[in-house]
Coordinates of C-alpha atoms in Angstrom, one line a residue:
M1 CA 0.0 0.0 0.0
V2 CA 2.9 2.4 0.8
C3 CA 4.5 1.6 -2.5
V4 CA 1.3 2.3 -4.4
L5 CA 1.0 5.7 -2.6
R6 CA 4.6 6.6 -3.4
L7 CA 4.1 5.7 -7.1
I8 CA 0.9 7.9 -7.2
Q9 CA 2.8 10.8 -5.6
S10 CA 5.7 10.4 -8.0
S11 CA 3.5 10.3 -11.0
F12 CA 1.5 13.4 -9.8
F13 CA 4.8 15.3 -9.3
L14 CA 6.0 14.4 -12.9
I15 CA 2.7 15.5 -14.3
F16 CA 2.7 18.8 -12.3
A17 CA 6.3 19.5 -13.4
S18 CA 5.5 18.9 -17.0
L19 CA 2.5 21.2 -16.8
L20 CA 4.6 23.9 -15.1
L21 CA 7.3 23.8 -17.8
A22 CA 4.7 23.9 -20.5
G23 CA 3.0 26.9 -19.0
C24 CA 6.4 28.7 -18.8
G25 CA 7.2 28.0 -22.4
G26 CA 9.4 25.0 -21.9
A27 CA 12.8 24.5 -20.2
P28 CA 15.2 27.4 -20.7
G29 CA 17.5 27.0 -23.7
T30 CA 15.8 23.9 -25.1
V31 CA 13.7 23.3 -28.2
G32 CA 12.1 19.9 -28.1
S33 CA 10.0 20.2 -31.3
D34 CA 8.9 22.6 -33.9
D35 CA 5.6 23.0 -32.0
L36 CA 7.3 24.6 -29.0
V37 CA 8.8 27.5 -31.0
A38 CA 6.5 30.1 -32.7
K39 CA 9.2 31.5 -35.0
I40 CA 12.6 32.9 -35.6
S41 CA 12.5 36.4 -37.0
F42 CA 14.9 38.7 -38.8
V43 CA 15.7 41.8 -36.7
S44 CA 18.2 43.9 -38.6
A45 CA 21.3 44.1 -40.9
T46 CA 23.4 47.0 -39.9
P47 CA 24.4 48.4 -42.4
D48 CA 22.7 46.9 -45.4
Y49 CA 25.3 48.3 -47.9
L50 CA 29.0 47.2 -47.8
T51 CA 31.9 48.3 -49.9
L52 CA 34.2 45.9 -51.7
A53 CA 37.0 44.6 -49.4
G54 CA 40.1 46.8 -49.5
Q55 CA 38.4 50.0 -50.7
G56 CA 38.4 51.7 -47.4
G57 CA 34.6 51.8 -46.7
V58 CA 32.4 49.8 -44.4
E59 CA 33.1 46.1 -45.0
Q60 CA 31.1 44.4 -42.2
S61 CA 27.4 44.1 -41.4
V62 CA 25.9 42.8 -38.2
V63 CA 22.9 40.5 -38.9
S64 CA 20.5 39.8 -36.1
F65 CA 17.7 37.3 -35.6
K66 CA 15.3 36.6 -32.6
V67 CA 13.9 33.3 -31.4
T68 CA 10.5 33.3 -29.5
D69 CA 8.2 30.7 -28.2
Q70 CA 4.5 30.3 -29.2
Y71 CA 3.6 33.0 -26.8
G72 CA 6.0 35.6 -28.1
A73 CA 8.4 35.2 -25.2
A74 CA 12.2 35.3 -26.0
L75 CA 14.0 32.0 -25.7
S76 CA 17.6 32.0 -24.5
G77 CA 20.3 29.4 -25.2
V78 CA 18.8 28.2 -28.5
G79 CA 21.3 27.1 -31.1
V80 CA 21.0 28.7 -34.5
T81 CA 22.9 27.9 -37.7
F82 CA 23.7 30.6 -40.3
E83 CA 24.2 30.2 -44.0
L84 CA 25.3 32.9 -46.6
S85 CA 23.4 32.8 -49.9
D86 CA 26.6 33.5 -51.9
D87 CA 30.3 33.6 -51.2
V88 CA 31.4 35.2 -54.5
G89 CA 34.5 37.3 -54.2
G90 CA 35.3 35.8 -50.8
A91 CA 32.2 37.2 -48.9
R92 CA 31.9 35.3 -45.7
L93 CA 30.3 34.9 -42.2
S94 CA 32.2 35.5 -39.0
T95 CA 30.4 32.4 -37.5
T96 CA 28.0 29.8 -38.8
R97 CA 26.5 28.8 -35.5
A98 CA 25.6 30.7 -32.3
S99 CA 23.2 30.5 -29.4
T100 CA 20.5 33.1 -28.4
G101 CA 21.1 35.4 -25.5
F102 CA 18.7 36.3 -22.7
D103 CA 16.8 38.6 -25.1
G104 CA 16.4 35.7 -27.6
E105 CA 18.6 37.4 -30.1
V106 CA 21.5 35.9 -32.0
N107 CA 24.0 37.6 -34.3
T108 CA 26.5 36.9 -37.1
V109 CA 28.7 39.2 -39.1
V110 CA 28.8 39.4 -42.9
S111 CA 32.2 40.5 -44.4
S112 CA 32.4 41.7 -47.9
G113 CA 34.6 40.2 -50.6
T114 CA 36.1 41.7 -53.8
A115 CA 33.1 41.2 -56.1
P116 CA 29.8 43.1 -56.3
V117 CA 26.9 41.0 -55.2
A118 CA 23.5 41.2 -53.4
L119 CA 23.2 38.4 -50.8
Y120 CA 21.2 37.4 -47.7
V121 CA 21.6 35.2 -44.5
T122 CA 19.5 32.2 -43.7
A123 CA 19.1 31.4 -40.0
T124 CA 17.8 28.0 -38.9
I125 CA 17.0 26.8 -35.4
D126 CA 19.1 23.7 -34.7
G127 CA 17.2 20.4 -34.9
T128 CA 14.2 21.9 -36.6
H129 CA 13.1 23.1 -40.0
I130 CA 12.2 26.6 -38.6
Q131 CA 14.2 29.3 -40.4
S132 CA 14.2 33.0 -41.4
F133 CA 15.9 35.1 -44.0
S134 CA 17.6 38.5 -43.6
D135 CA 16.9 41.5 -45.9
E136 CA 19.2 41.9 -48.8
I137 CA 22.8 43.1 -48.2
S138 CA 24.5 44.8 -51.1
I139 CA 28.2 44.7 -51.7
S140 CA 29.7 47.2 -54.2
T141 CA 32.2 50.0 -54.6
S142 CA 32.1 53.0 -52.2
G143 CA 32.1 55.9 -54.6
F144 CA 31.2 57.5 -57.9
S145 CA 32.4 56.3 -61.3
A146 CA 33.2 58.7 -64.1
S147 CA 31.3 56.6 -66.6
S148 CA 28.0 57.0 -64.6
F149 CA 28.1 60.6 -63.6
S150 CA 25.6 62.7 -65.6
L151 CA 23.6 65.8 -64.9
S152 CA 20.1 66.2 -66.3
V153 CA 16.9 68.2 -65.9
I154 CA 13.7 66.6 -64.8
V155 CA 11.2 66.9 -67.7
S156 CA 8.4 69.5 -67.2
D157 CA 6.2 71.9 -69.2
E158 CA 9.0 74.5 -68.9
V159 CA 11.7 72.3 -70.3
T160 CA 12.1 71.6 -74.0
G161 CA 15.0 70.6 -76.3
S162 CA 17.0 73.3 -78.0
S163 CA 16.2 73.9 -81.7
E164 CA 19.8 74.7 -82.5
P165 CA 22.2 72.0 -81.2
F166 CA 25.8 73.0 -80.9
D167 CA 29.1 71.6 -79.7
Y168 CA 30.8 72.2 -76.4
Y169 CA 33.3 70.4 -74.1
G170 CA 31.3 68.1 -71.8
N171 CA 34.1 66.3 -69.9
P172 CA 37.0 64.0 -70.7
Y173 CA 34.7 61.0 -70.9
N174 CA 32.5 62.7 -73.5
P175 CA 34.5 65.7 -74.8
V176 CA 32.2 66.6 -77.7
T177 CA 28.7 67.2 -76.5
N178 CA 25.7 68.3 -78.6
G179 CA 22.6 70.2 -77.7
S180 CA 21.0 71.9 -74.7
L181 CA 17.7 72.1 -72.9
R182 CA 15.6 75.2 -73.2
I183 CA 14.1 76.6 -70.0
E184 CA 11.0 78.6 -71.0
S185 CA 10.8 82.2 -69.6
A186 CA 14.3 82.0 -68.1
G187 CA 15.6 84.5 -70.6
E188 CA 13.1 87.2 -69.4
L189 CA 12.2 86.4 -65.9
G190 CA 14.0 85.8 -62.6
G191 CA 12.8 83.0 -60.4
I192 CA 12.1 80.5 -63.1
E193 CA 13.1 77.0 -61.8
A194 CA 14.5 73.9 -63.4
E195 CA 14.8 70.7 -61.3
L196 CA 18.2 69.2 -61.7
Q197 CA 18.9 65.5 -61.2
M198 CA 21.8 63.1 -61.1
I199 CA 21.4 59.4 -61.1
V200 CA 24.8 58.2 -60.0
T201 CA 26.2 54.7 -59.7
D202 CA 29.5 52.9 -59.1
Q203 CA 31.4 51.0 -61.8
F204 CA 29.0 48.1 -61.5
G205 CA 25.8 50.1 -61.9
H206 CA 25.0 49.8 -58.2
K207 CA 23.8 52.9 -56.3
V208 CA 26.3 55.1 -54.6
R209 CA 26.2 55.1 -50.8
D210 CA 23.7 57.5 -49.2
G211 CA 25.1 60.7 -48.0
A212 CA 27.7 61.1 -50.8
K213 CA 27.9 64.7 -52.0
V214 CA 28.0 66.3 -55.5
T215 CA 28.8 70.0 -56.0
I216 CA 26.9 71.8 -58.7
V217 CA 27.8 75.3 -59.9
S218 CA 26.3 77.7 -62.4
P219 CA 29.1 80.2 -63.0
M220 CA 27.5 82.2 -65.8
S221 CA 24.0 82.9 -64.5
G222 CA 21.4 81.4 -62.2
L223 CA 21.4 80.0 -58.6
V224 CA 21.8 76.4 -57.7
R225 CA 20.2 75.2 -54.4
P226 CA 21.6 73.3 -52.6
S227 CA 25.1 73.7 -54.0
A228 CA 26.1 70.4 -52.3
C229 CA 23.7 67.9 -53.6
I230 CA 23.3 64.9 -51.3
V231 CA 22.8 61.4 -52.7
A232 CA 19.9 59.3 -51.4
D233 CA 19.0 55.9 -52.9
G234 CA 21.3 56.6 -55.9
I235 CA 19.7 59.9 -56.8
C236 CA 20.8 63.5 -56.1
Q237 CA 18.5 66.5 -56.8
A238 CA 18.9 70.3 -56.8
T239 CA 17.2 73.3 -58.2
W240 CA 18.5 75.9 -60.7
T241 CA 16.8 79.3 -60.6
S242 CA 17.1 82.0 -63.2
T243 CA 18.3 85.4 -62.1
S244 CA 17.3 88.7 -63.8
G245 CA 19.9 91.4 -64.5
S246 CA 22.7 88.9 -65.1
G247 CA 23.5 90.1 -68.6
Y248 CA 22.1 87.0 -70.2
G249 CA 18.8 87.0 -72.1
I250 CA 16.6 85.2 -74.6
G251 CA 18.5 82.6 -76.6
D252 CA 21.6 82.7 -74.5
H253 CA 23.2 79.6 -73.1
V254 CA 24.6 78.9 -69.7
I255 CA 26.7 75.9 -68.6
L256 CA 26.4 74.0 -65.3
L257 CA 29.2 72.0 -63.8
A258 CA 28.8 69.0 -61.4
Y259 CA 31.8 67.4 -59.7
A260 CA 32.7 65.1 -56.9
S261 CA 35.5 62.8 -55.7
G262 CA 35.4 59.5 -57.5
A263 CA 37.2 56.9 -59.7
E264 CA 38.2 57.2 -63.3
S265 CA 36.4 54.6 -65.5
F266 CA 38.4 51.7 -67.0
D267 CA 37.9 48.7 -69.2
D268 CA 37.9 45.6 -66.9
V269 CA 39.3 43.2 -69.6
N270 CA 39.8 40.2 -67.3
G271 CA 36.6 40.8 -65.2
N272 CA 38.3 40.8 -61.8
N273 CA 36.7 44.1 -60.8
I274 CA 40.1 45.6 -60.2
F275 CA 42.1 48.0 -62.4
D276 CA 45.2 46.1 -63.7
E277 CA 48.2 47.7 -65.4
G278 CA 47.7 47.9 -69.1
E279 CA 43.9 48.2 -69.0
Q280 CA 42.5 51.2 -70.9
F281 CA 41.1 54.1 -68.8
V282 CA 39.9 57.7 -69.2
D283 CA 42.4 60.1 -67.6
F284 CA 40.5 63.1 -66.2
H285 CA 42.1 66.5 -66.1
E286 CA 40.9 69.3 -63.9
A287 CA 37.2 70.2 -64.2
F288 CA 36.1 73.4 -66.0
A289 CA 33.1 75.1 -67.5
D290 CA 33.3 75.7 -71.3
E291 CA 31.6 79.1 -70.9
N292 CA 32.2 80.3 -74.5
F293 CA 31.5 76.8 -75.9
N294 CA 34.6 76.6 -78.1
G295 CA 35.6 73.1 -76.9
M296 CA 38.5 74.1 -74.7
Y297 CA 39.5 75.9 -71.5
D298 CA 40.1 79.6 -71.8
L299 CA 41.6 81.9 -69.3
G300 CA 39.0 83.3 -66.9
E301 CA 36.6 80.4 -67.2
F302 CA 35.5 78.6 -64.0
F303 CA 37.7 75.6 -63.1
V304 CA 38.3 73.4 -60.1
D305 CA 41.9 73.7 -59.0
A306 CA 42.2 70.1 -57.6
N307 CA 45.9 70.3 -56.9
S308 CA 45.9 73.9 -55.7
N309 CA 48.7 75.1 -58.0
G310 CA 46.8 78.2 -59.1
V311 CA 46.6 77.2 -62.8
F312 CA 44.3 75.1 -64.9
D313 CA 45.9 71.7 -65.7
A314 CA 44.6 70.5 -69.1
V315 CA 46.2 67.1 -68.9
G316 CA 45.6 64.3 -66.4
N317 CA 48.4 62.6 -64.4
G318 CA 48.8 59.8 -66.9
V319 CA 47.8 57.0 -64.4
W320 CA 44.5 55.5 -63.3
D321 CA 43.0 57.1 -60.2
G322 CA 40.7 55.1 -58.0
P323 CA 40.5 52.6 -55.1
C324 CA 43.7 50.6 -54.9
L325 CA 43.1 46.8 -54.6
T326 CA 46.6 45.6 -55.6
D327 CA 50.0 45.6 -53.8
S328 CA 51.0 48.9 -55.4
C329 CA 49.1 51.6 -57.3
A330 CA 50.7 54.5 -59.3
G331 CA 47.6 56.8 -59.0
Q332 CA 45.6 58.4 -56.3
D333 CA 42.7 56.7 -54.4
S334 CA 40.3 59.1 -56.0
T335 CA 40.2 62.1 -58.3
I336 CA 37.8 64.9 -59.3
I337 CA 35.3 63.4 -61.8
W338 CA 32.8 65.8 -63.4
N339 CA 30.2 66.5 -66.1
T340 CA 28.4 69.5 -67.5
L341 CA 24.9 70.5 -68.7
V342 CA 23.9 73.4 -70.9
L343 CA 20.7 75.4 -70.5
E344 CA 19.2 77.7 -73.1
L345 CA 17.3 80.7 -71.7
G346 CA 14.0 80.7 -73.4
A347 CA 11.4 83.4 -74.0
C348 CA 8.1 83.7 -72.1
P349 CA 5.4 81.8 -74.0
D350 CA 2.6 84.1 -72.8
E351 CA 1.9 87.5 -74.4
G352 CA 1.3 89.0 -71.0
C353 CA 4.7 87.9 -69.7
S354 CA 6.9 90.8 -68.5
A355 CA 10.4 90.8 -66.9
N356 CA 10.7 91.3 -63.2

């Protein structure tokens, strides 16, 4: 009889303990089956944009996930395995397995390689099929490329193509440029606005990092605001505003110059994403505005004195300038890349229009 009572008491204790653990979400740090875990969720990837290894930018992203039970409570001590979607160019994870902390979170670090790629991290709870995926992490270069650095005007009712195209010096990448854009009423009125836009990429066609700056000047006539155009999601925008009394009128042309620190473009013959000795490149000389549209720099025209020697340098340095990814580089890590845009000051289309 005593043995029977003891057996009943032991069974009751085991049942009570099991119910207690179930009510608390299970034993800490253990996952017995898929049913005991509601989900593993992606938390963040900070940052979500990395530069290619060796280019001097941010090369690591901390990727976080969180494990919770079926009631939404954090589970600590749970093992999680990580897998990277692509290891092209040497992209890698700092660890492929870790355990959740007291807050239920678990981290790994993605390090960039030498090739541009968009990738993600898969996190799987050990011993289950429960998994989650991170948001996309982009790996690319850290700055502007001369081959993808153009200034344009957003199309509107006030913007039309010029009826008389003409040649002027655009930049070393495109030295002979034809045409201009007519801004209606800008030849008669002050305060006429044209929305400027730059869609900028790196050498792989990926967006340039947010916060990068482009300087835009209008040395002949007009006001540019802001003068330091800040890139967001690969796009930089500013406004050009006509000014009255500048000496320029209907049918006149004015040139705008945009410039920033970036890399000269090159032909990547072997596809290794790195400039190699012997590959062709466009050697940029100092930036200038061809204000008289004769295809060359003339004394008195606006220029950017990149080397601060007090004179315009019409010839580049003869070597490729850009991020160095080899043992030795003859050029600089960056140079001033630039482009230009010509606006024609148009007449007011309305008969009642008068200058102000």
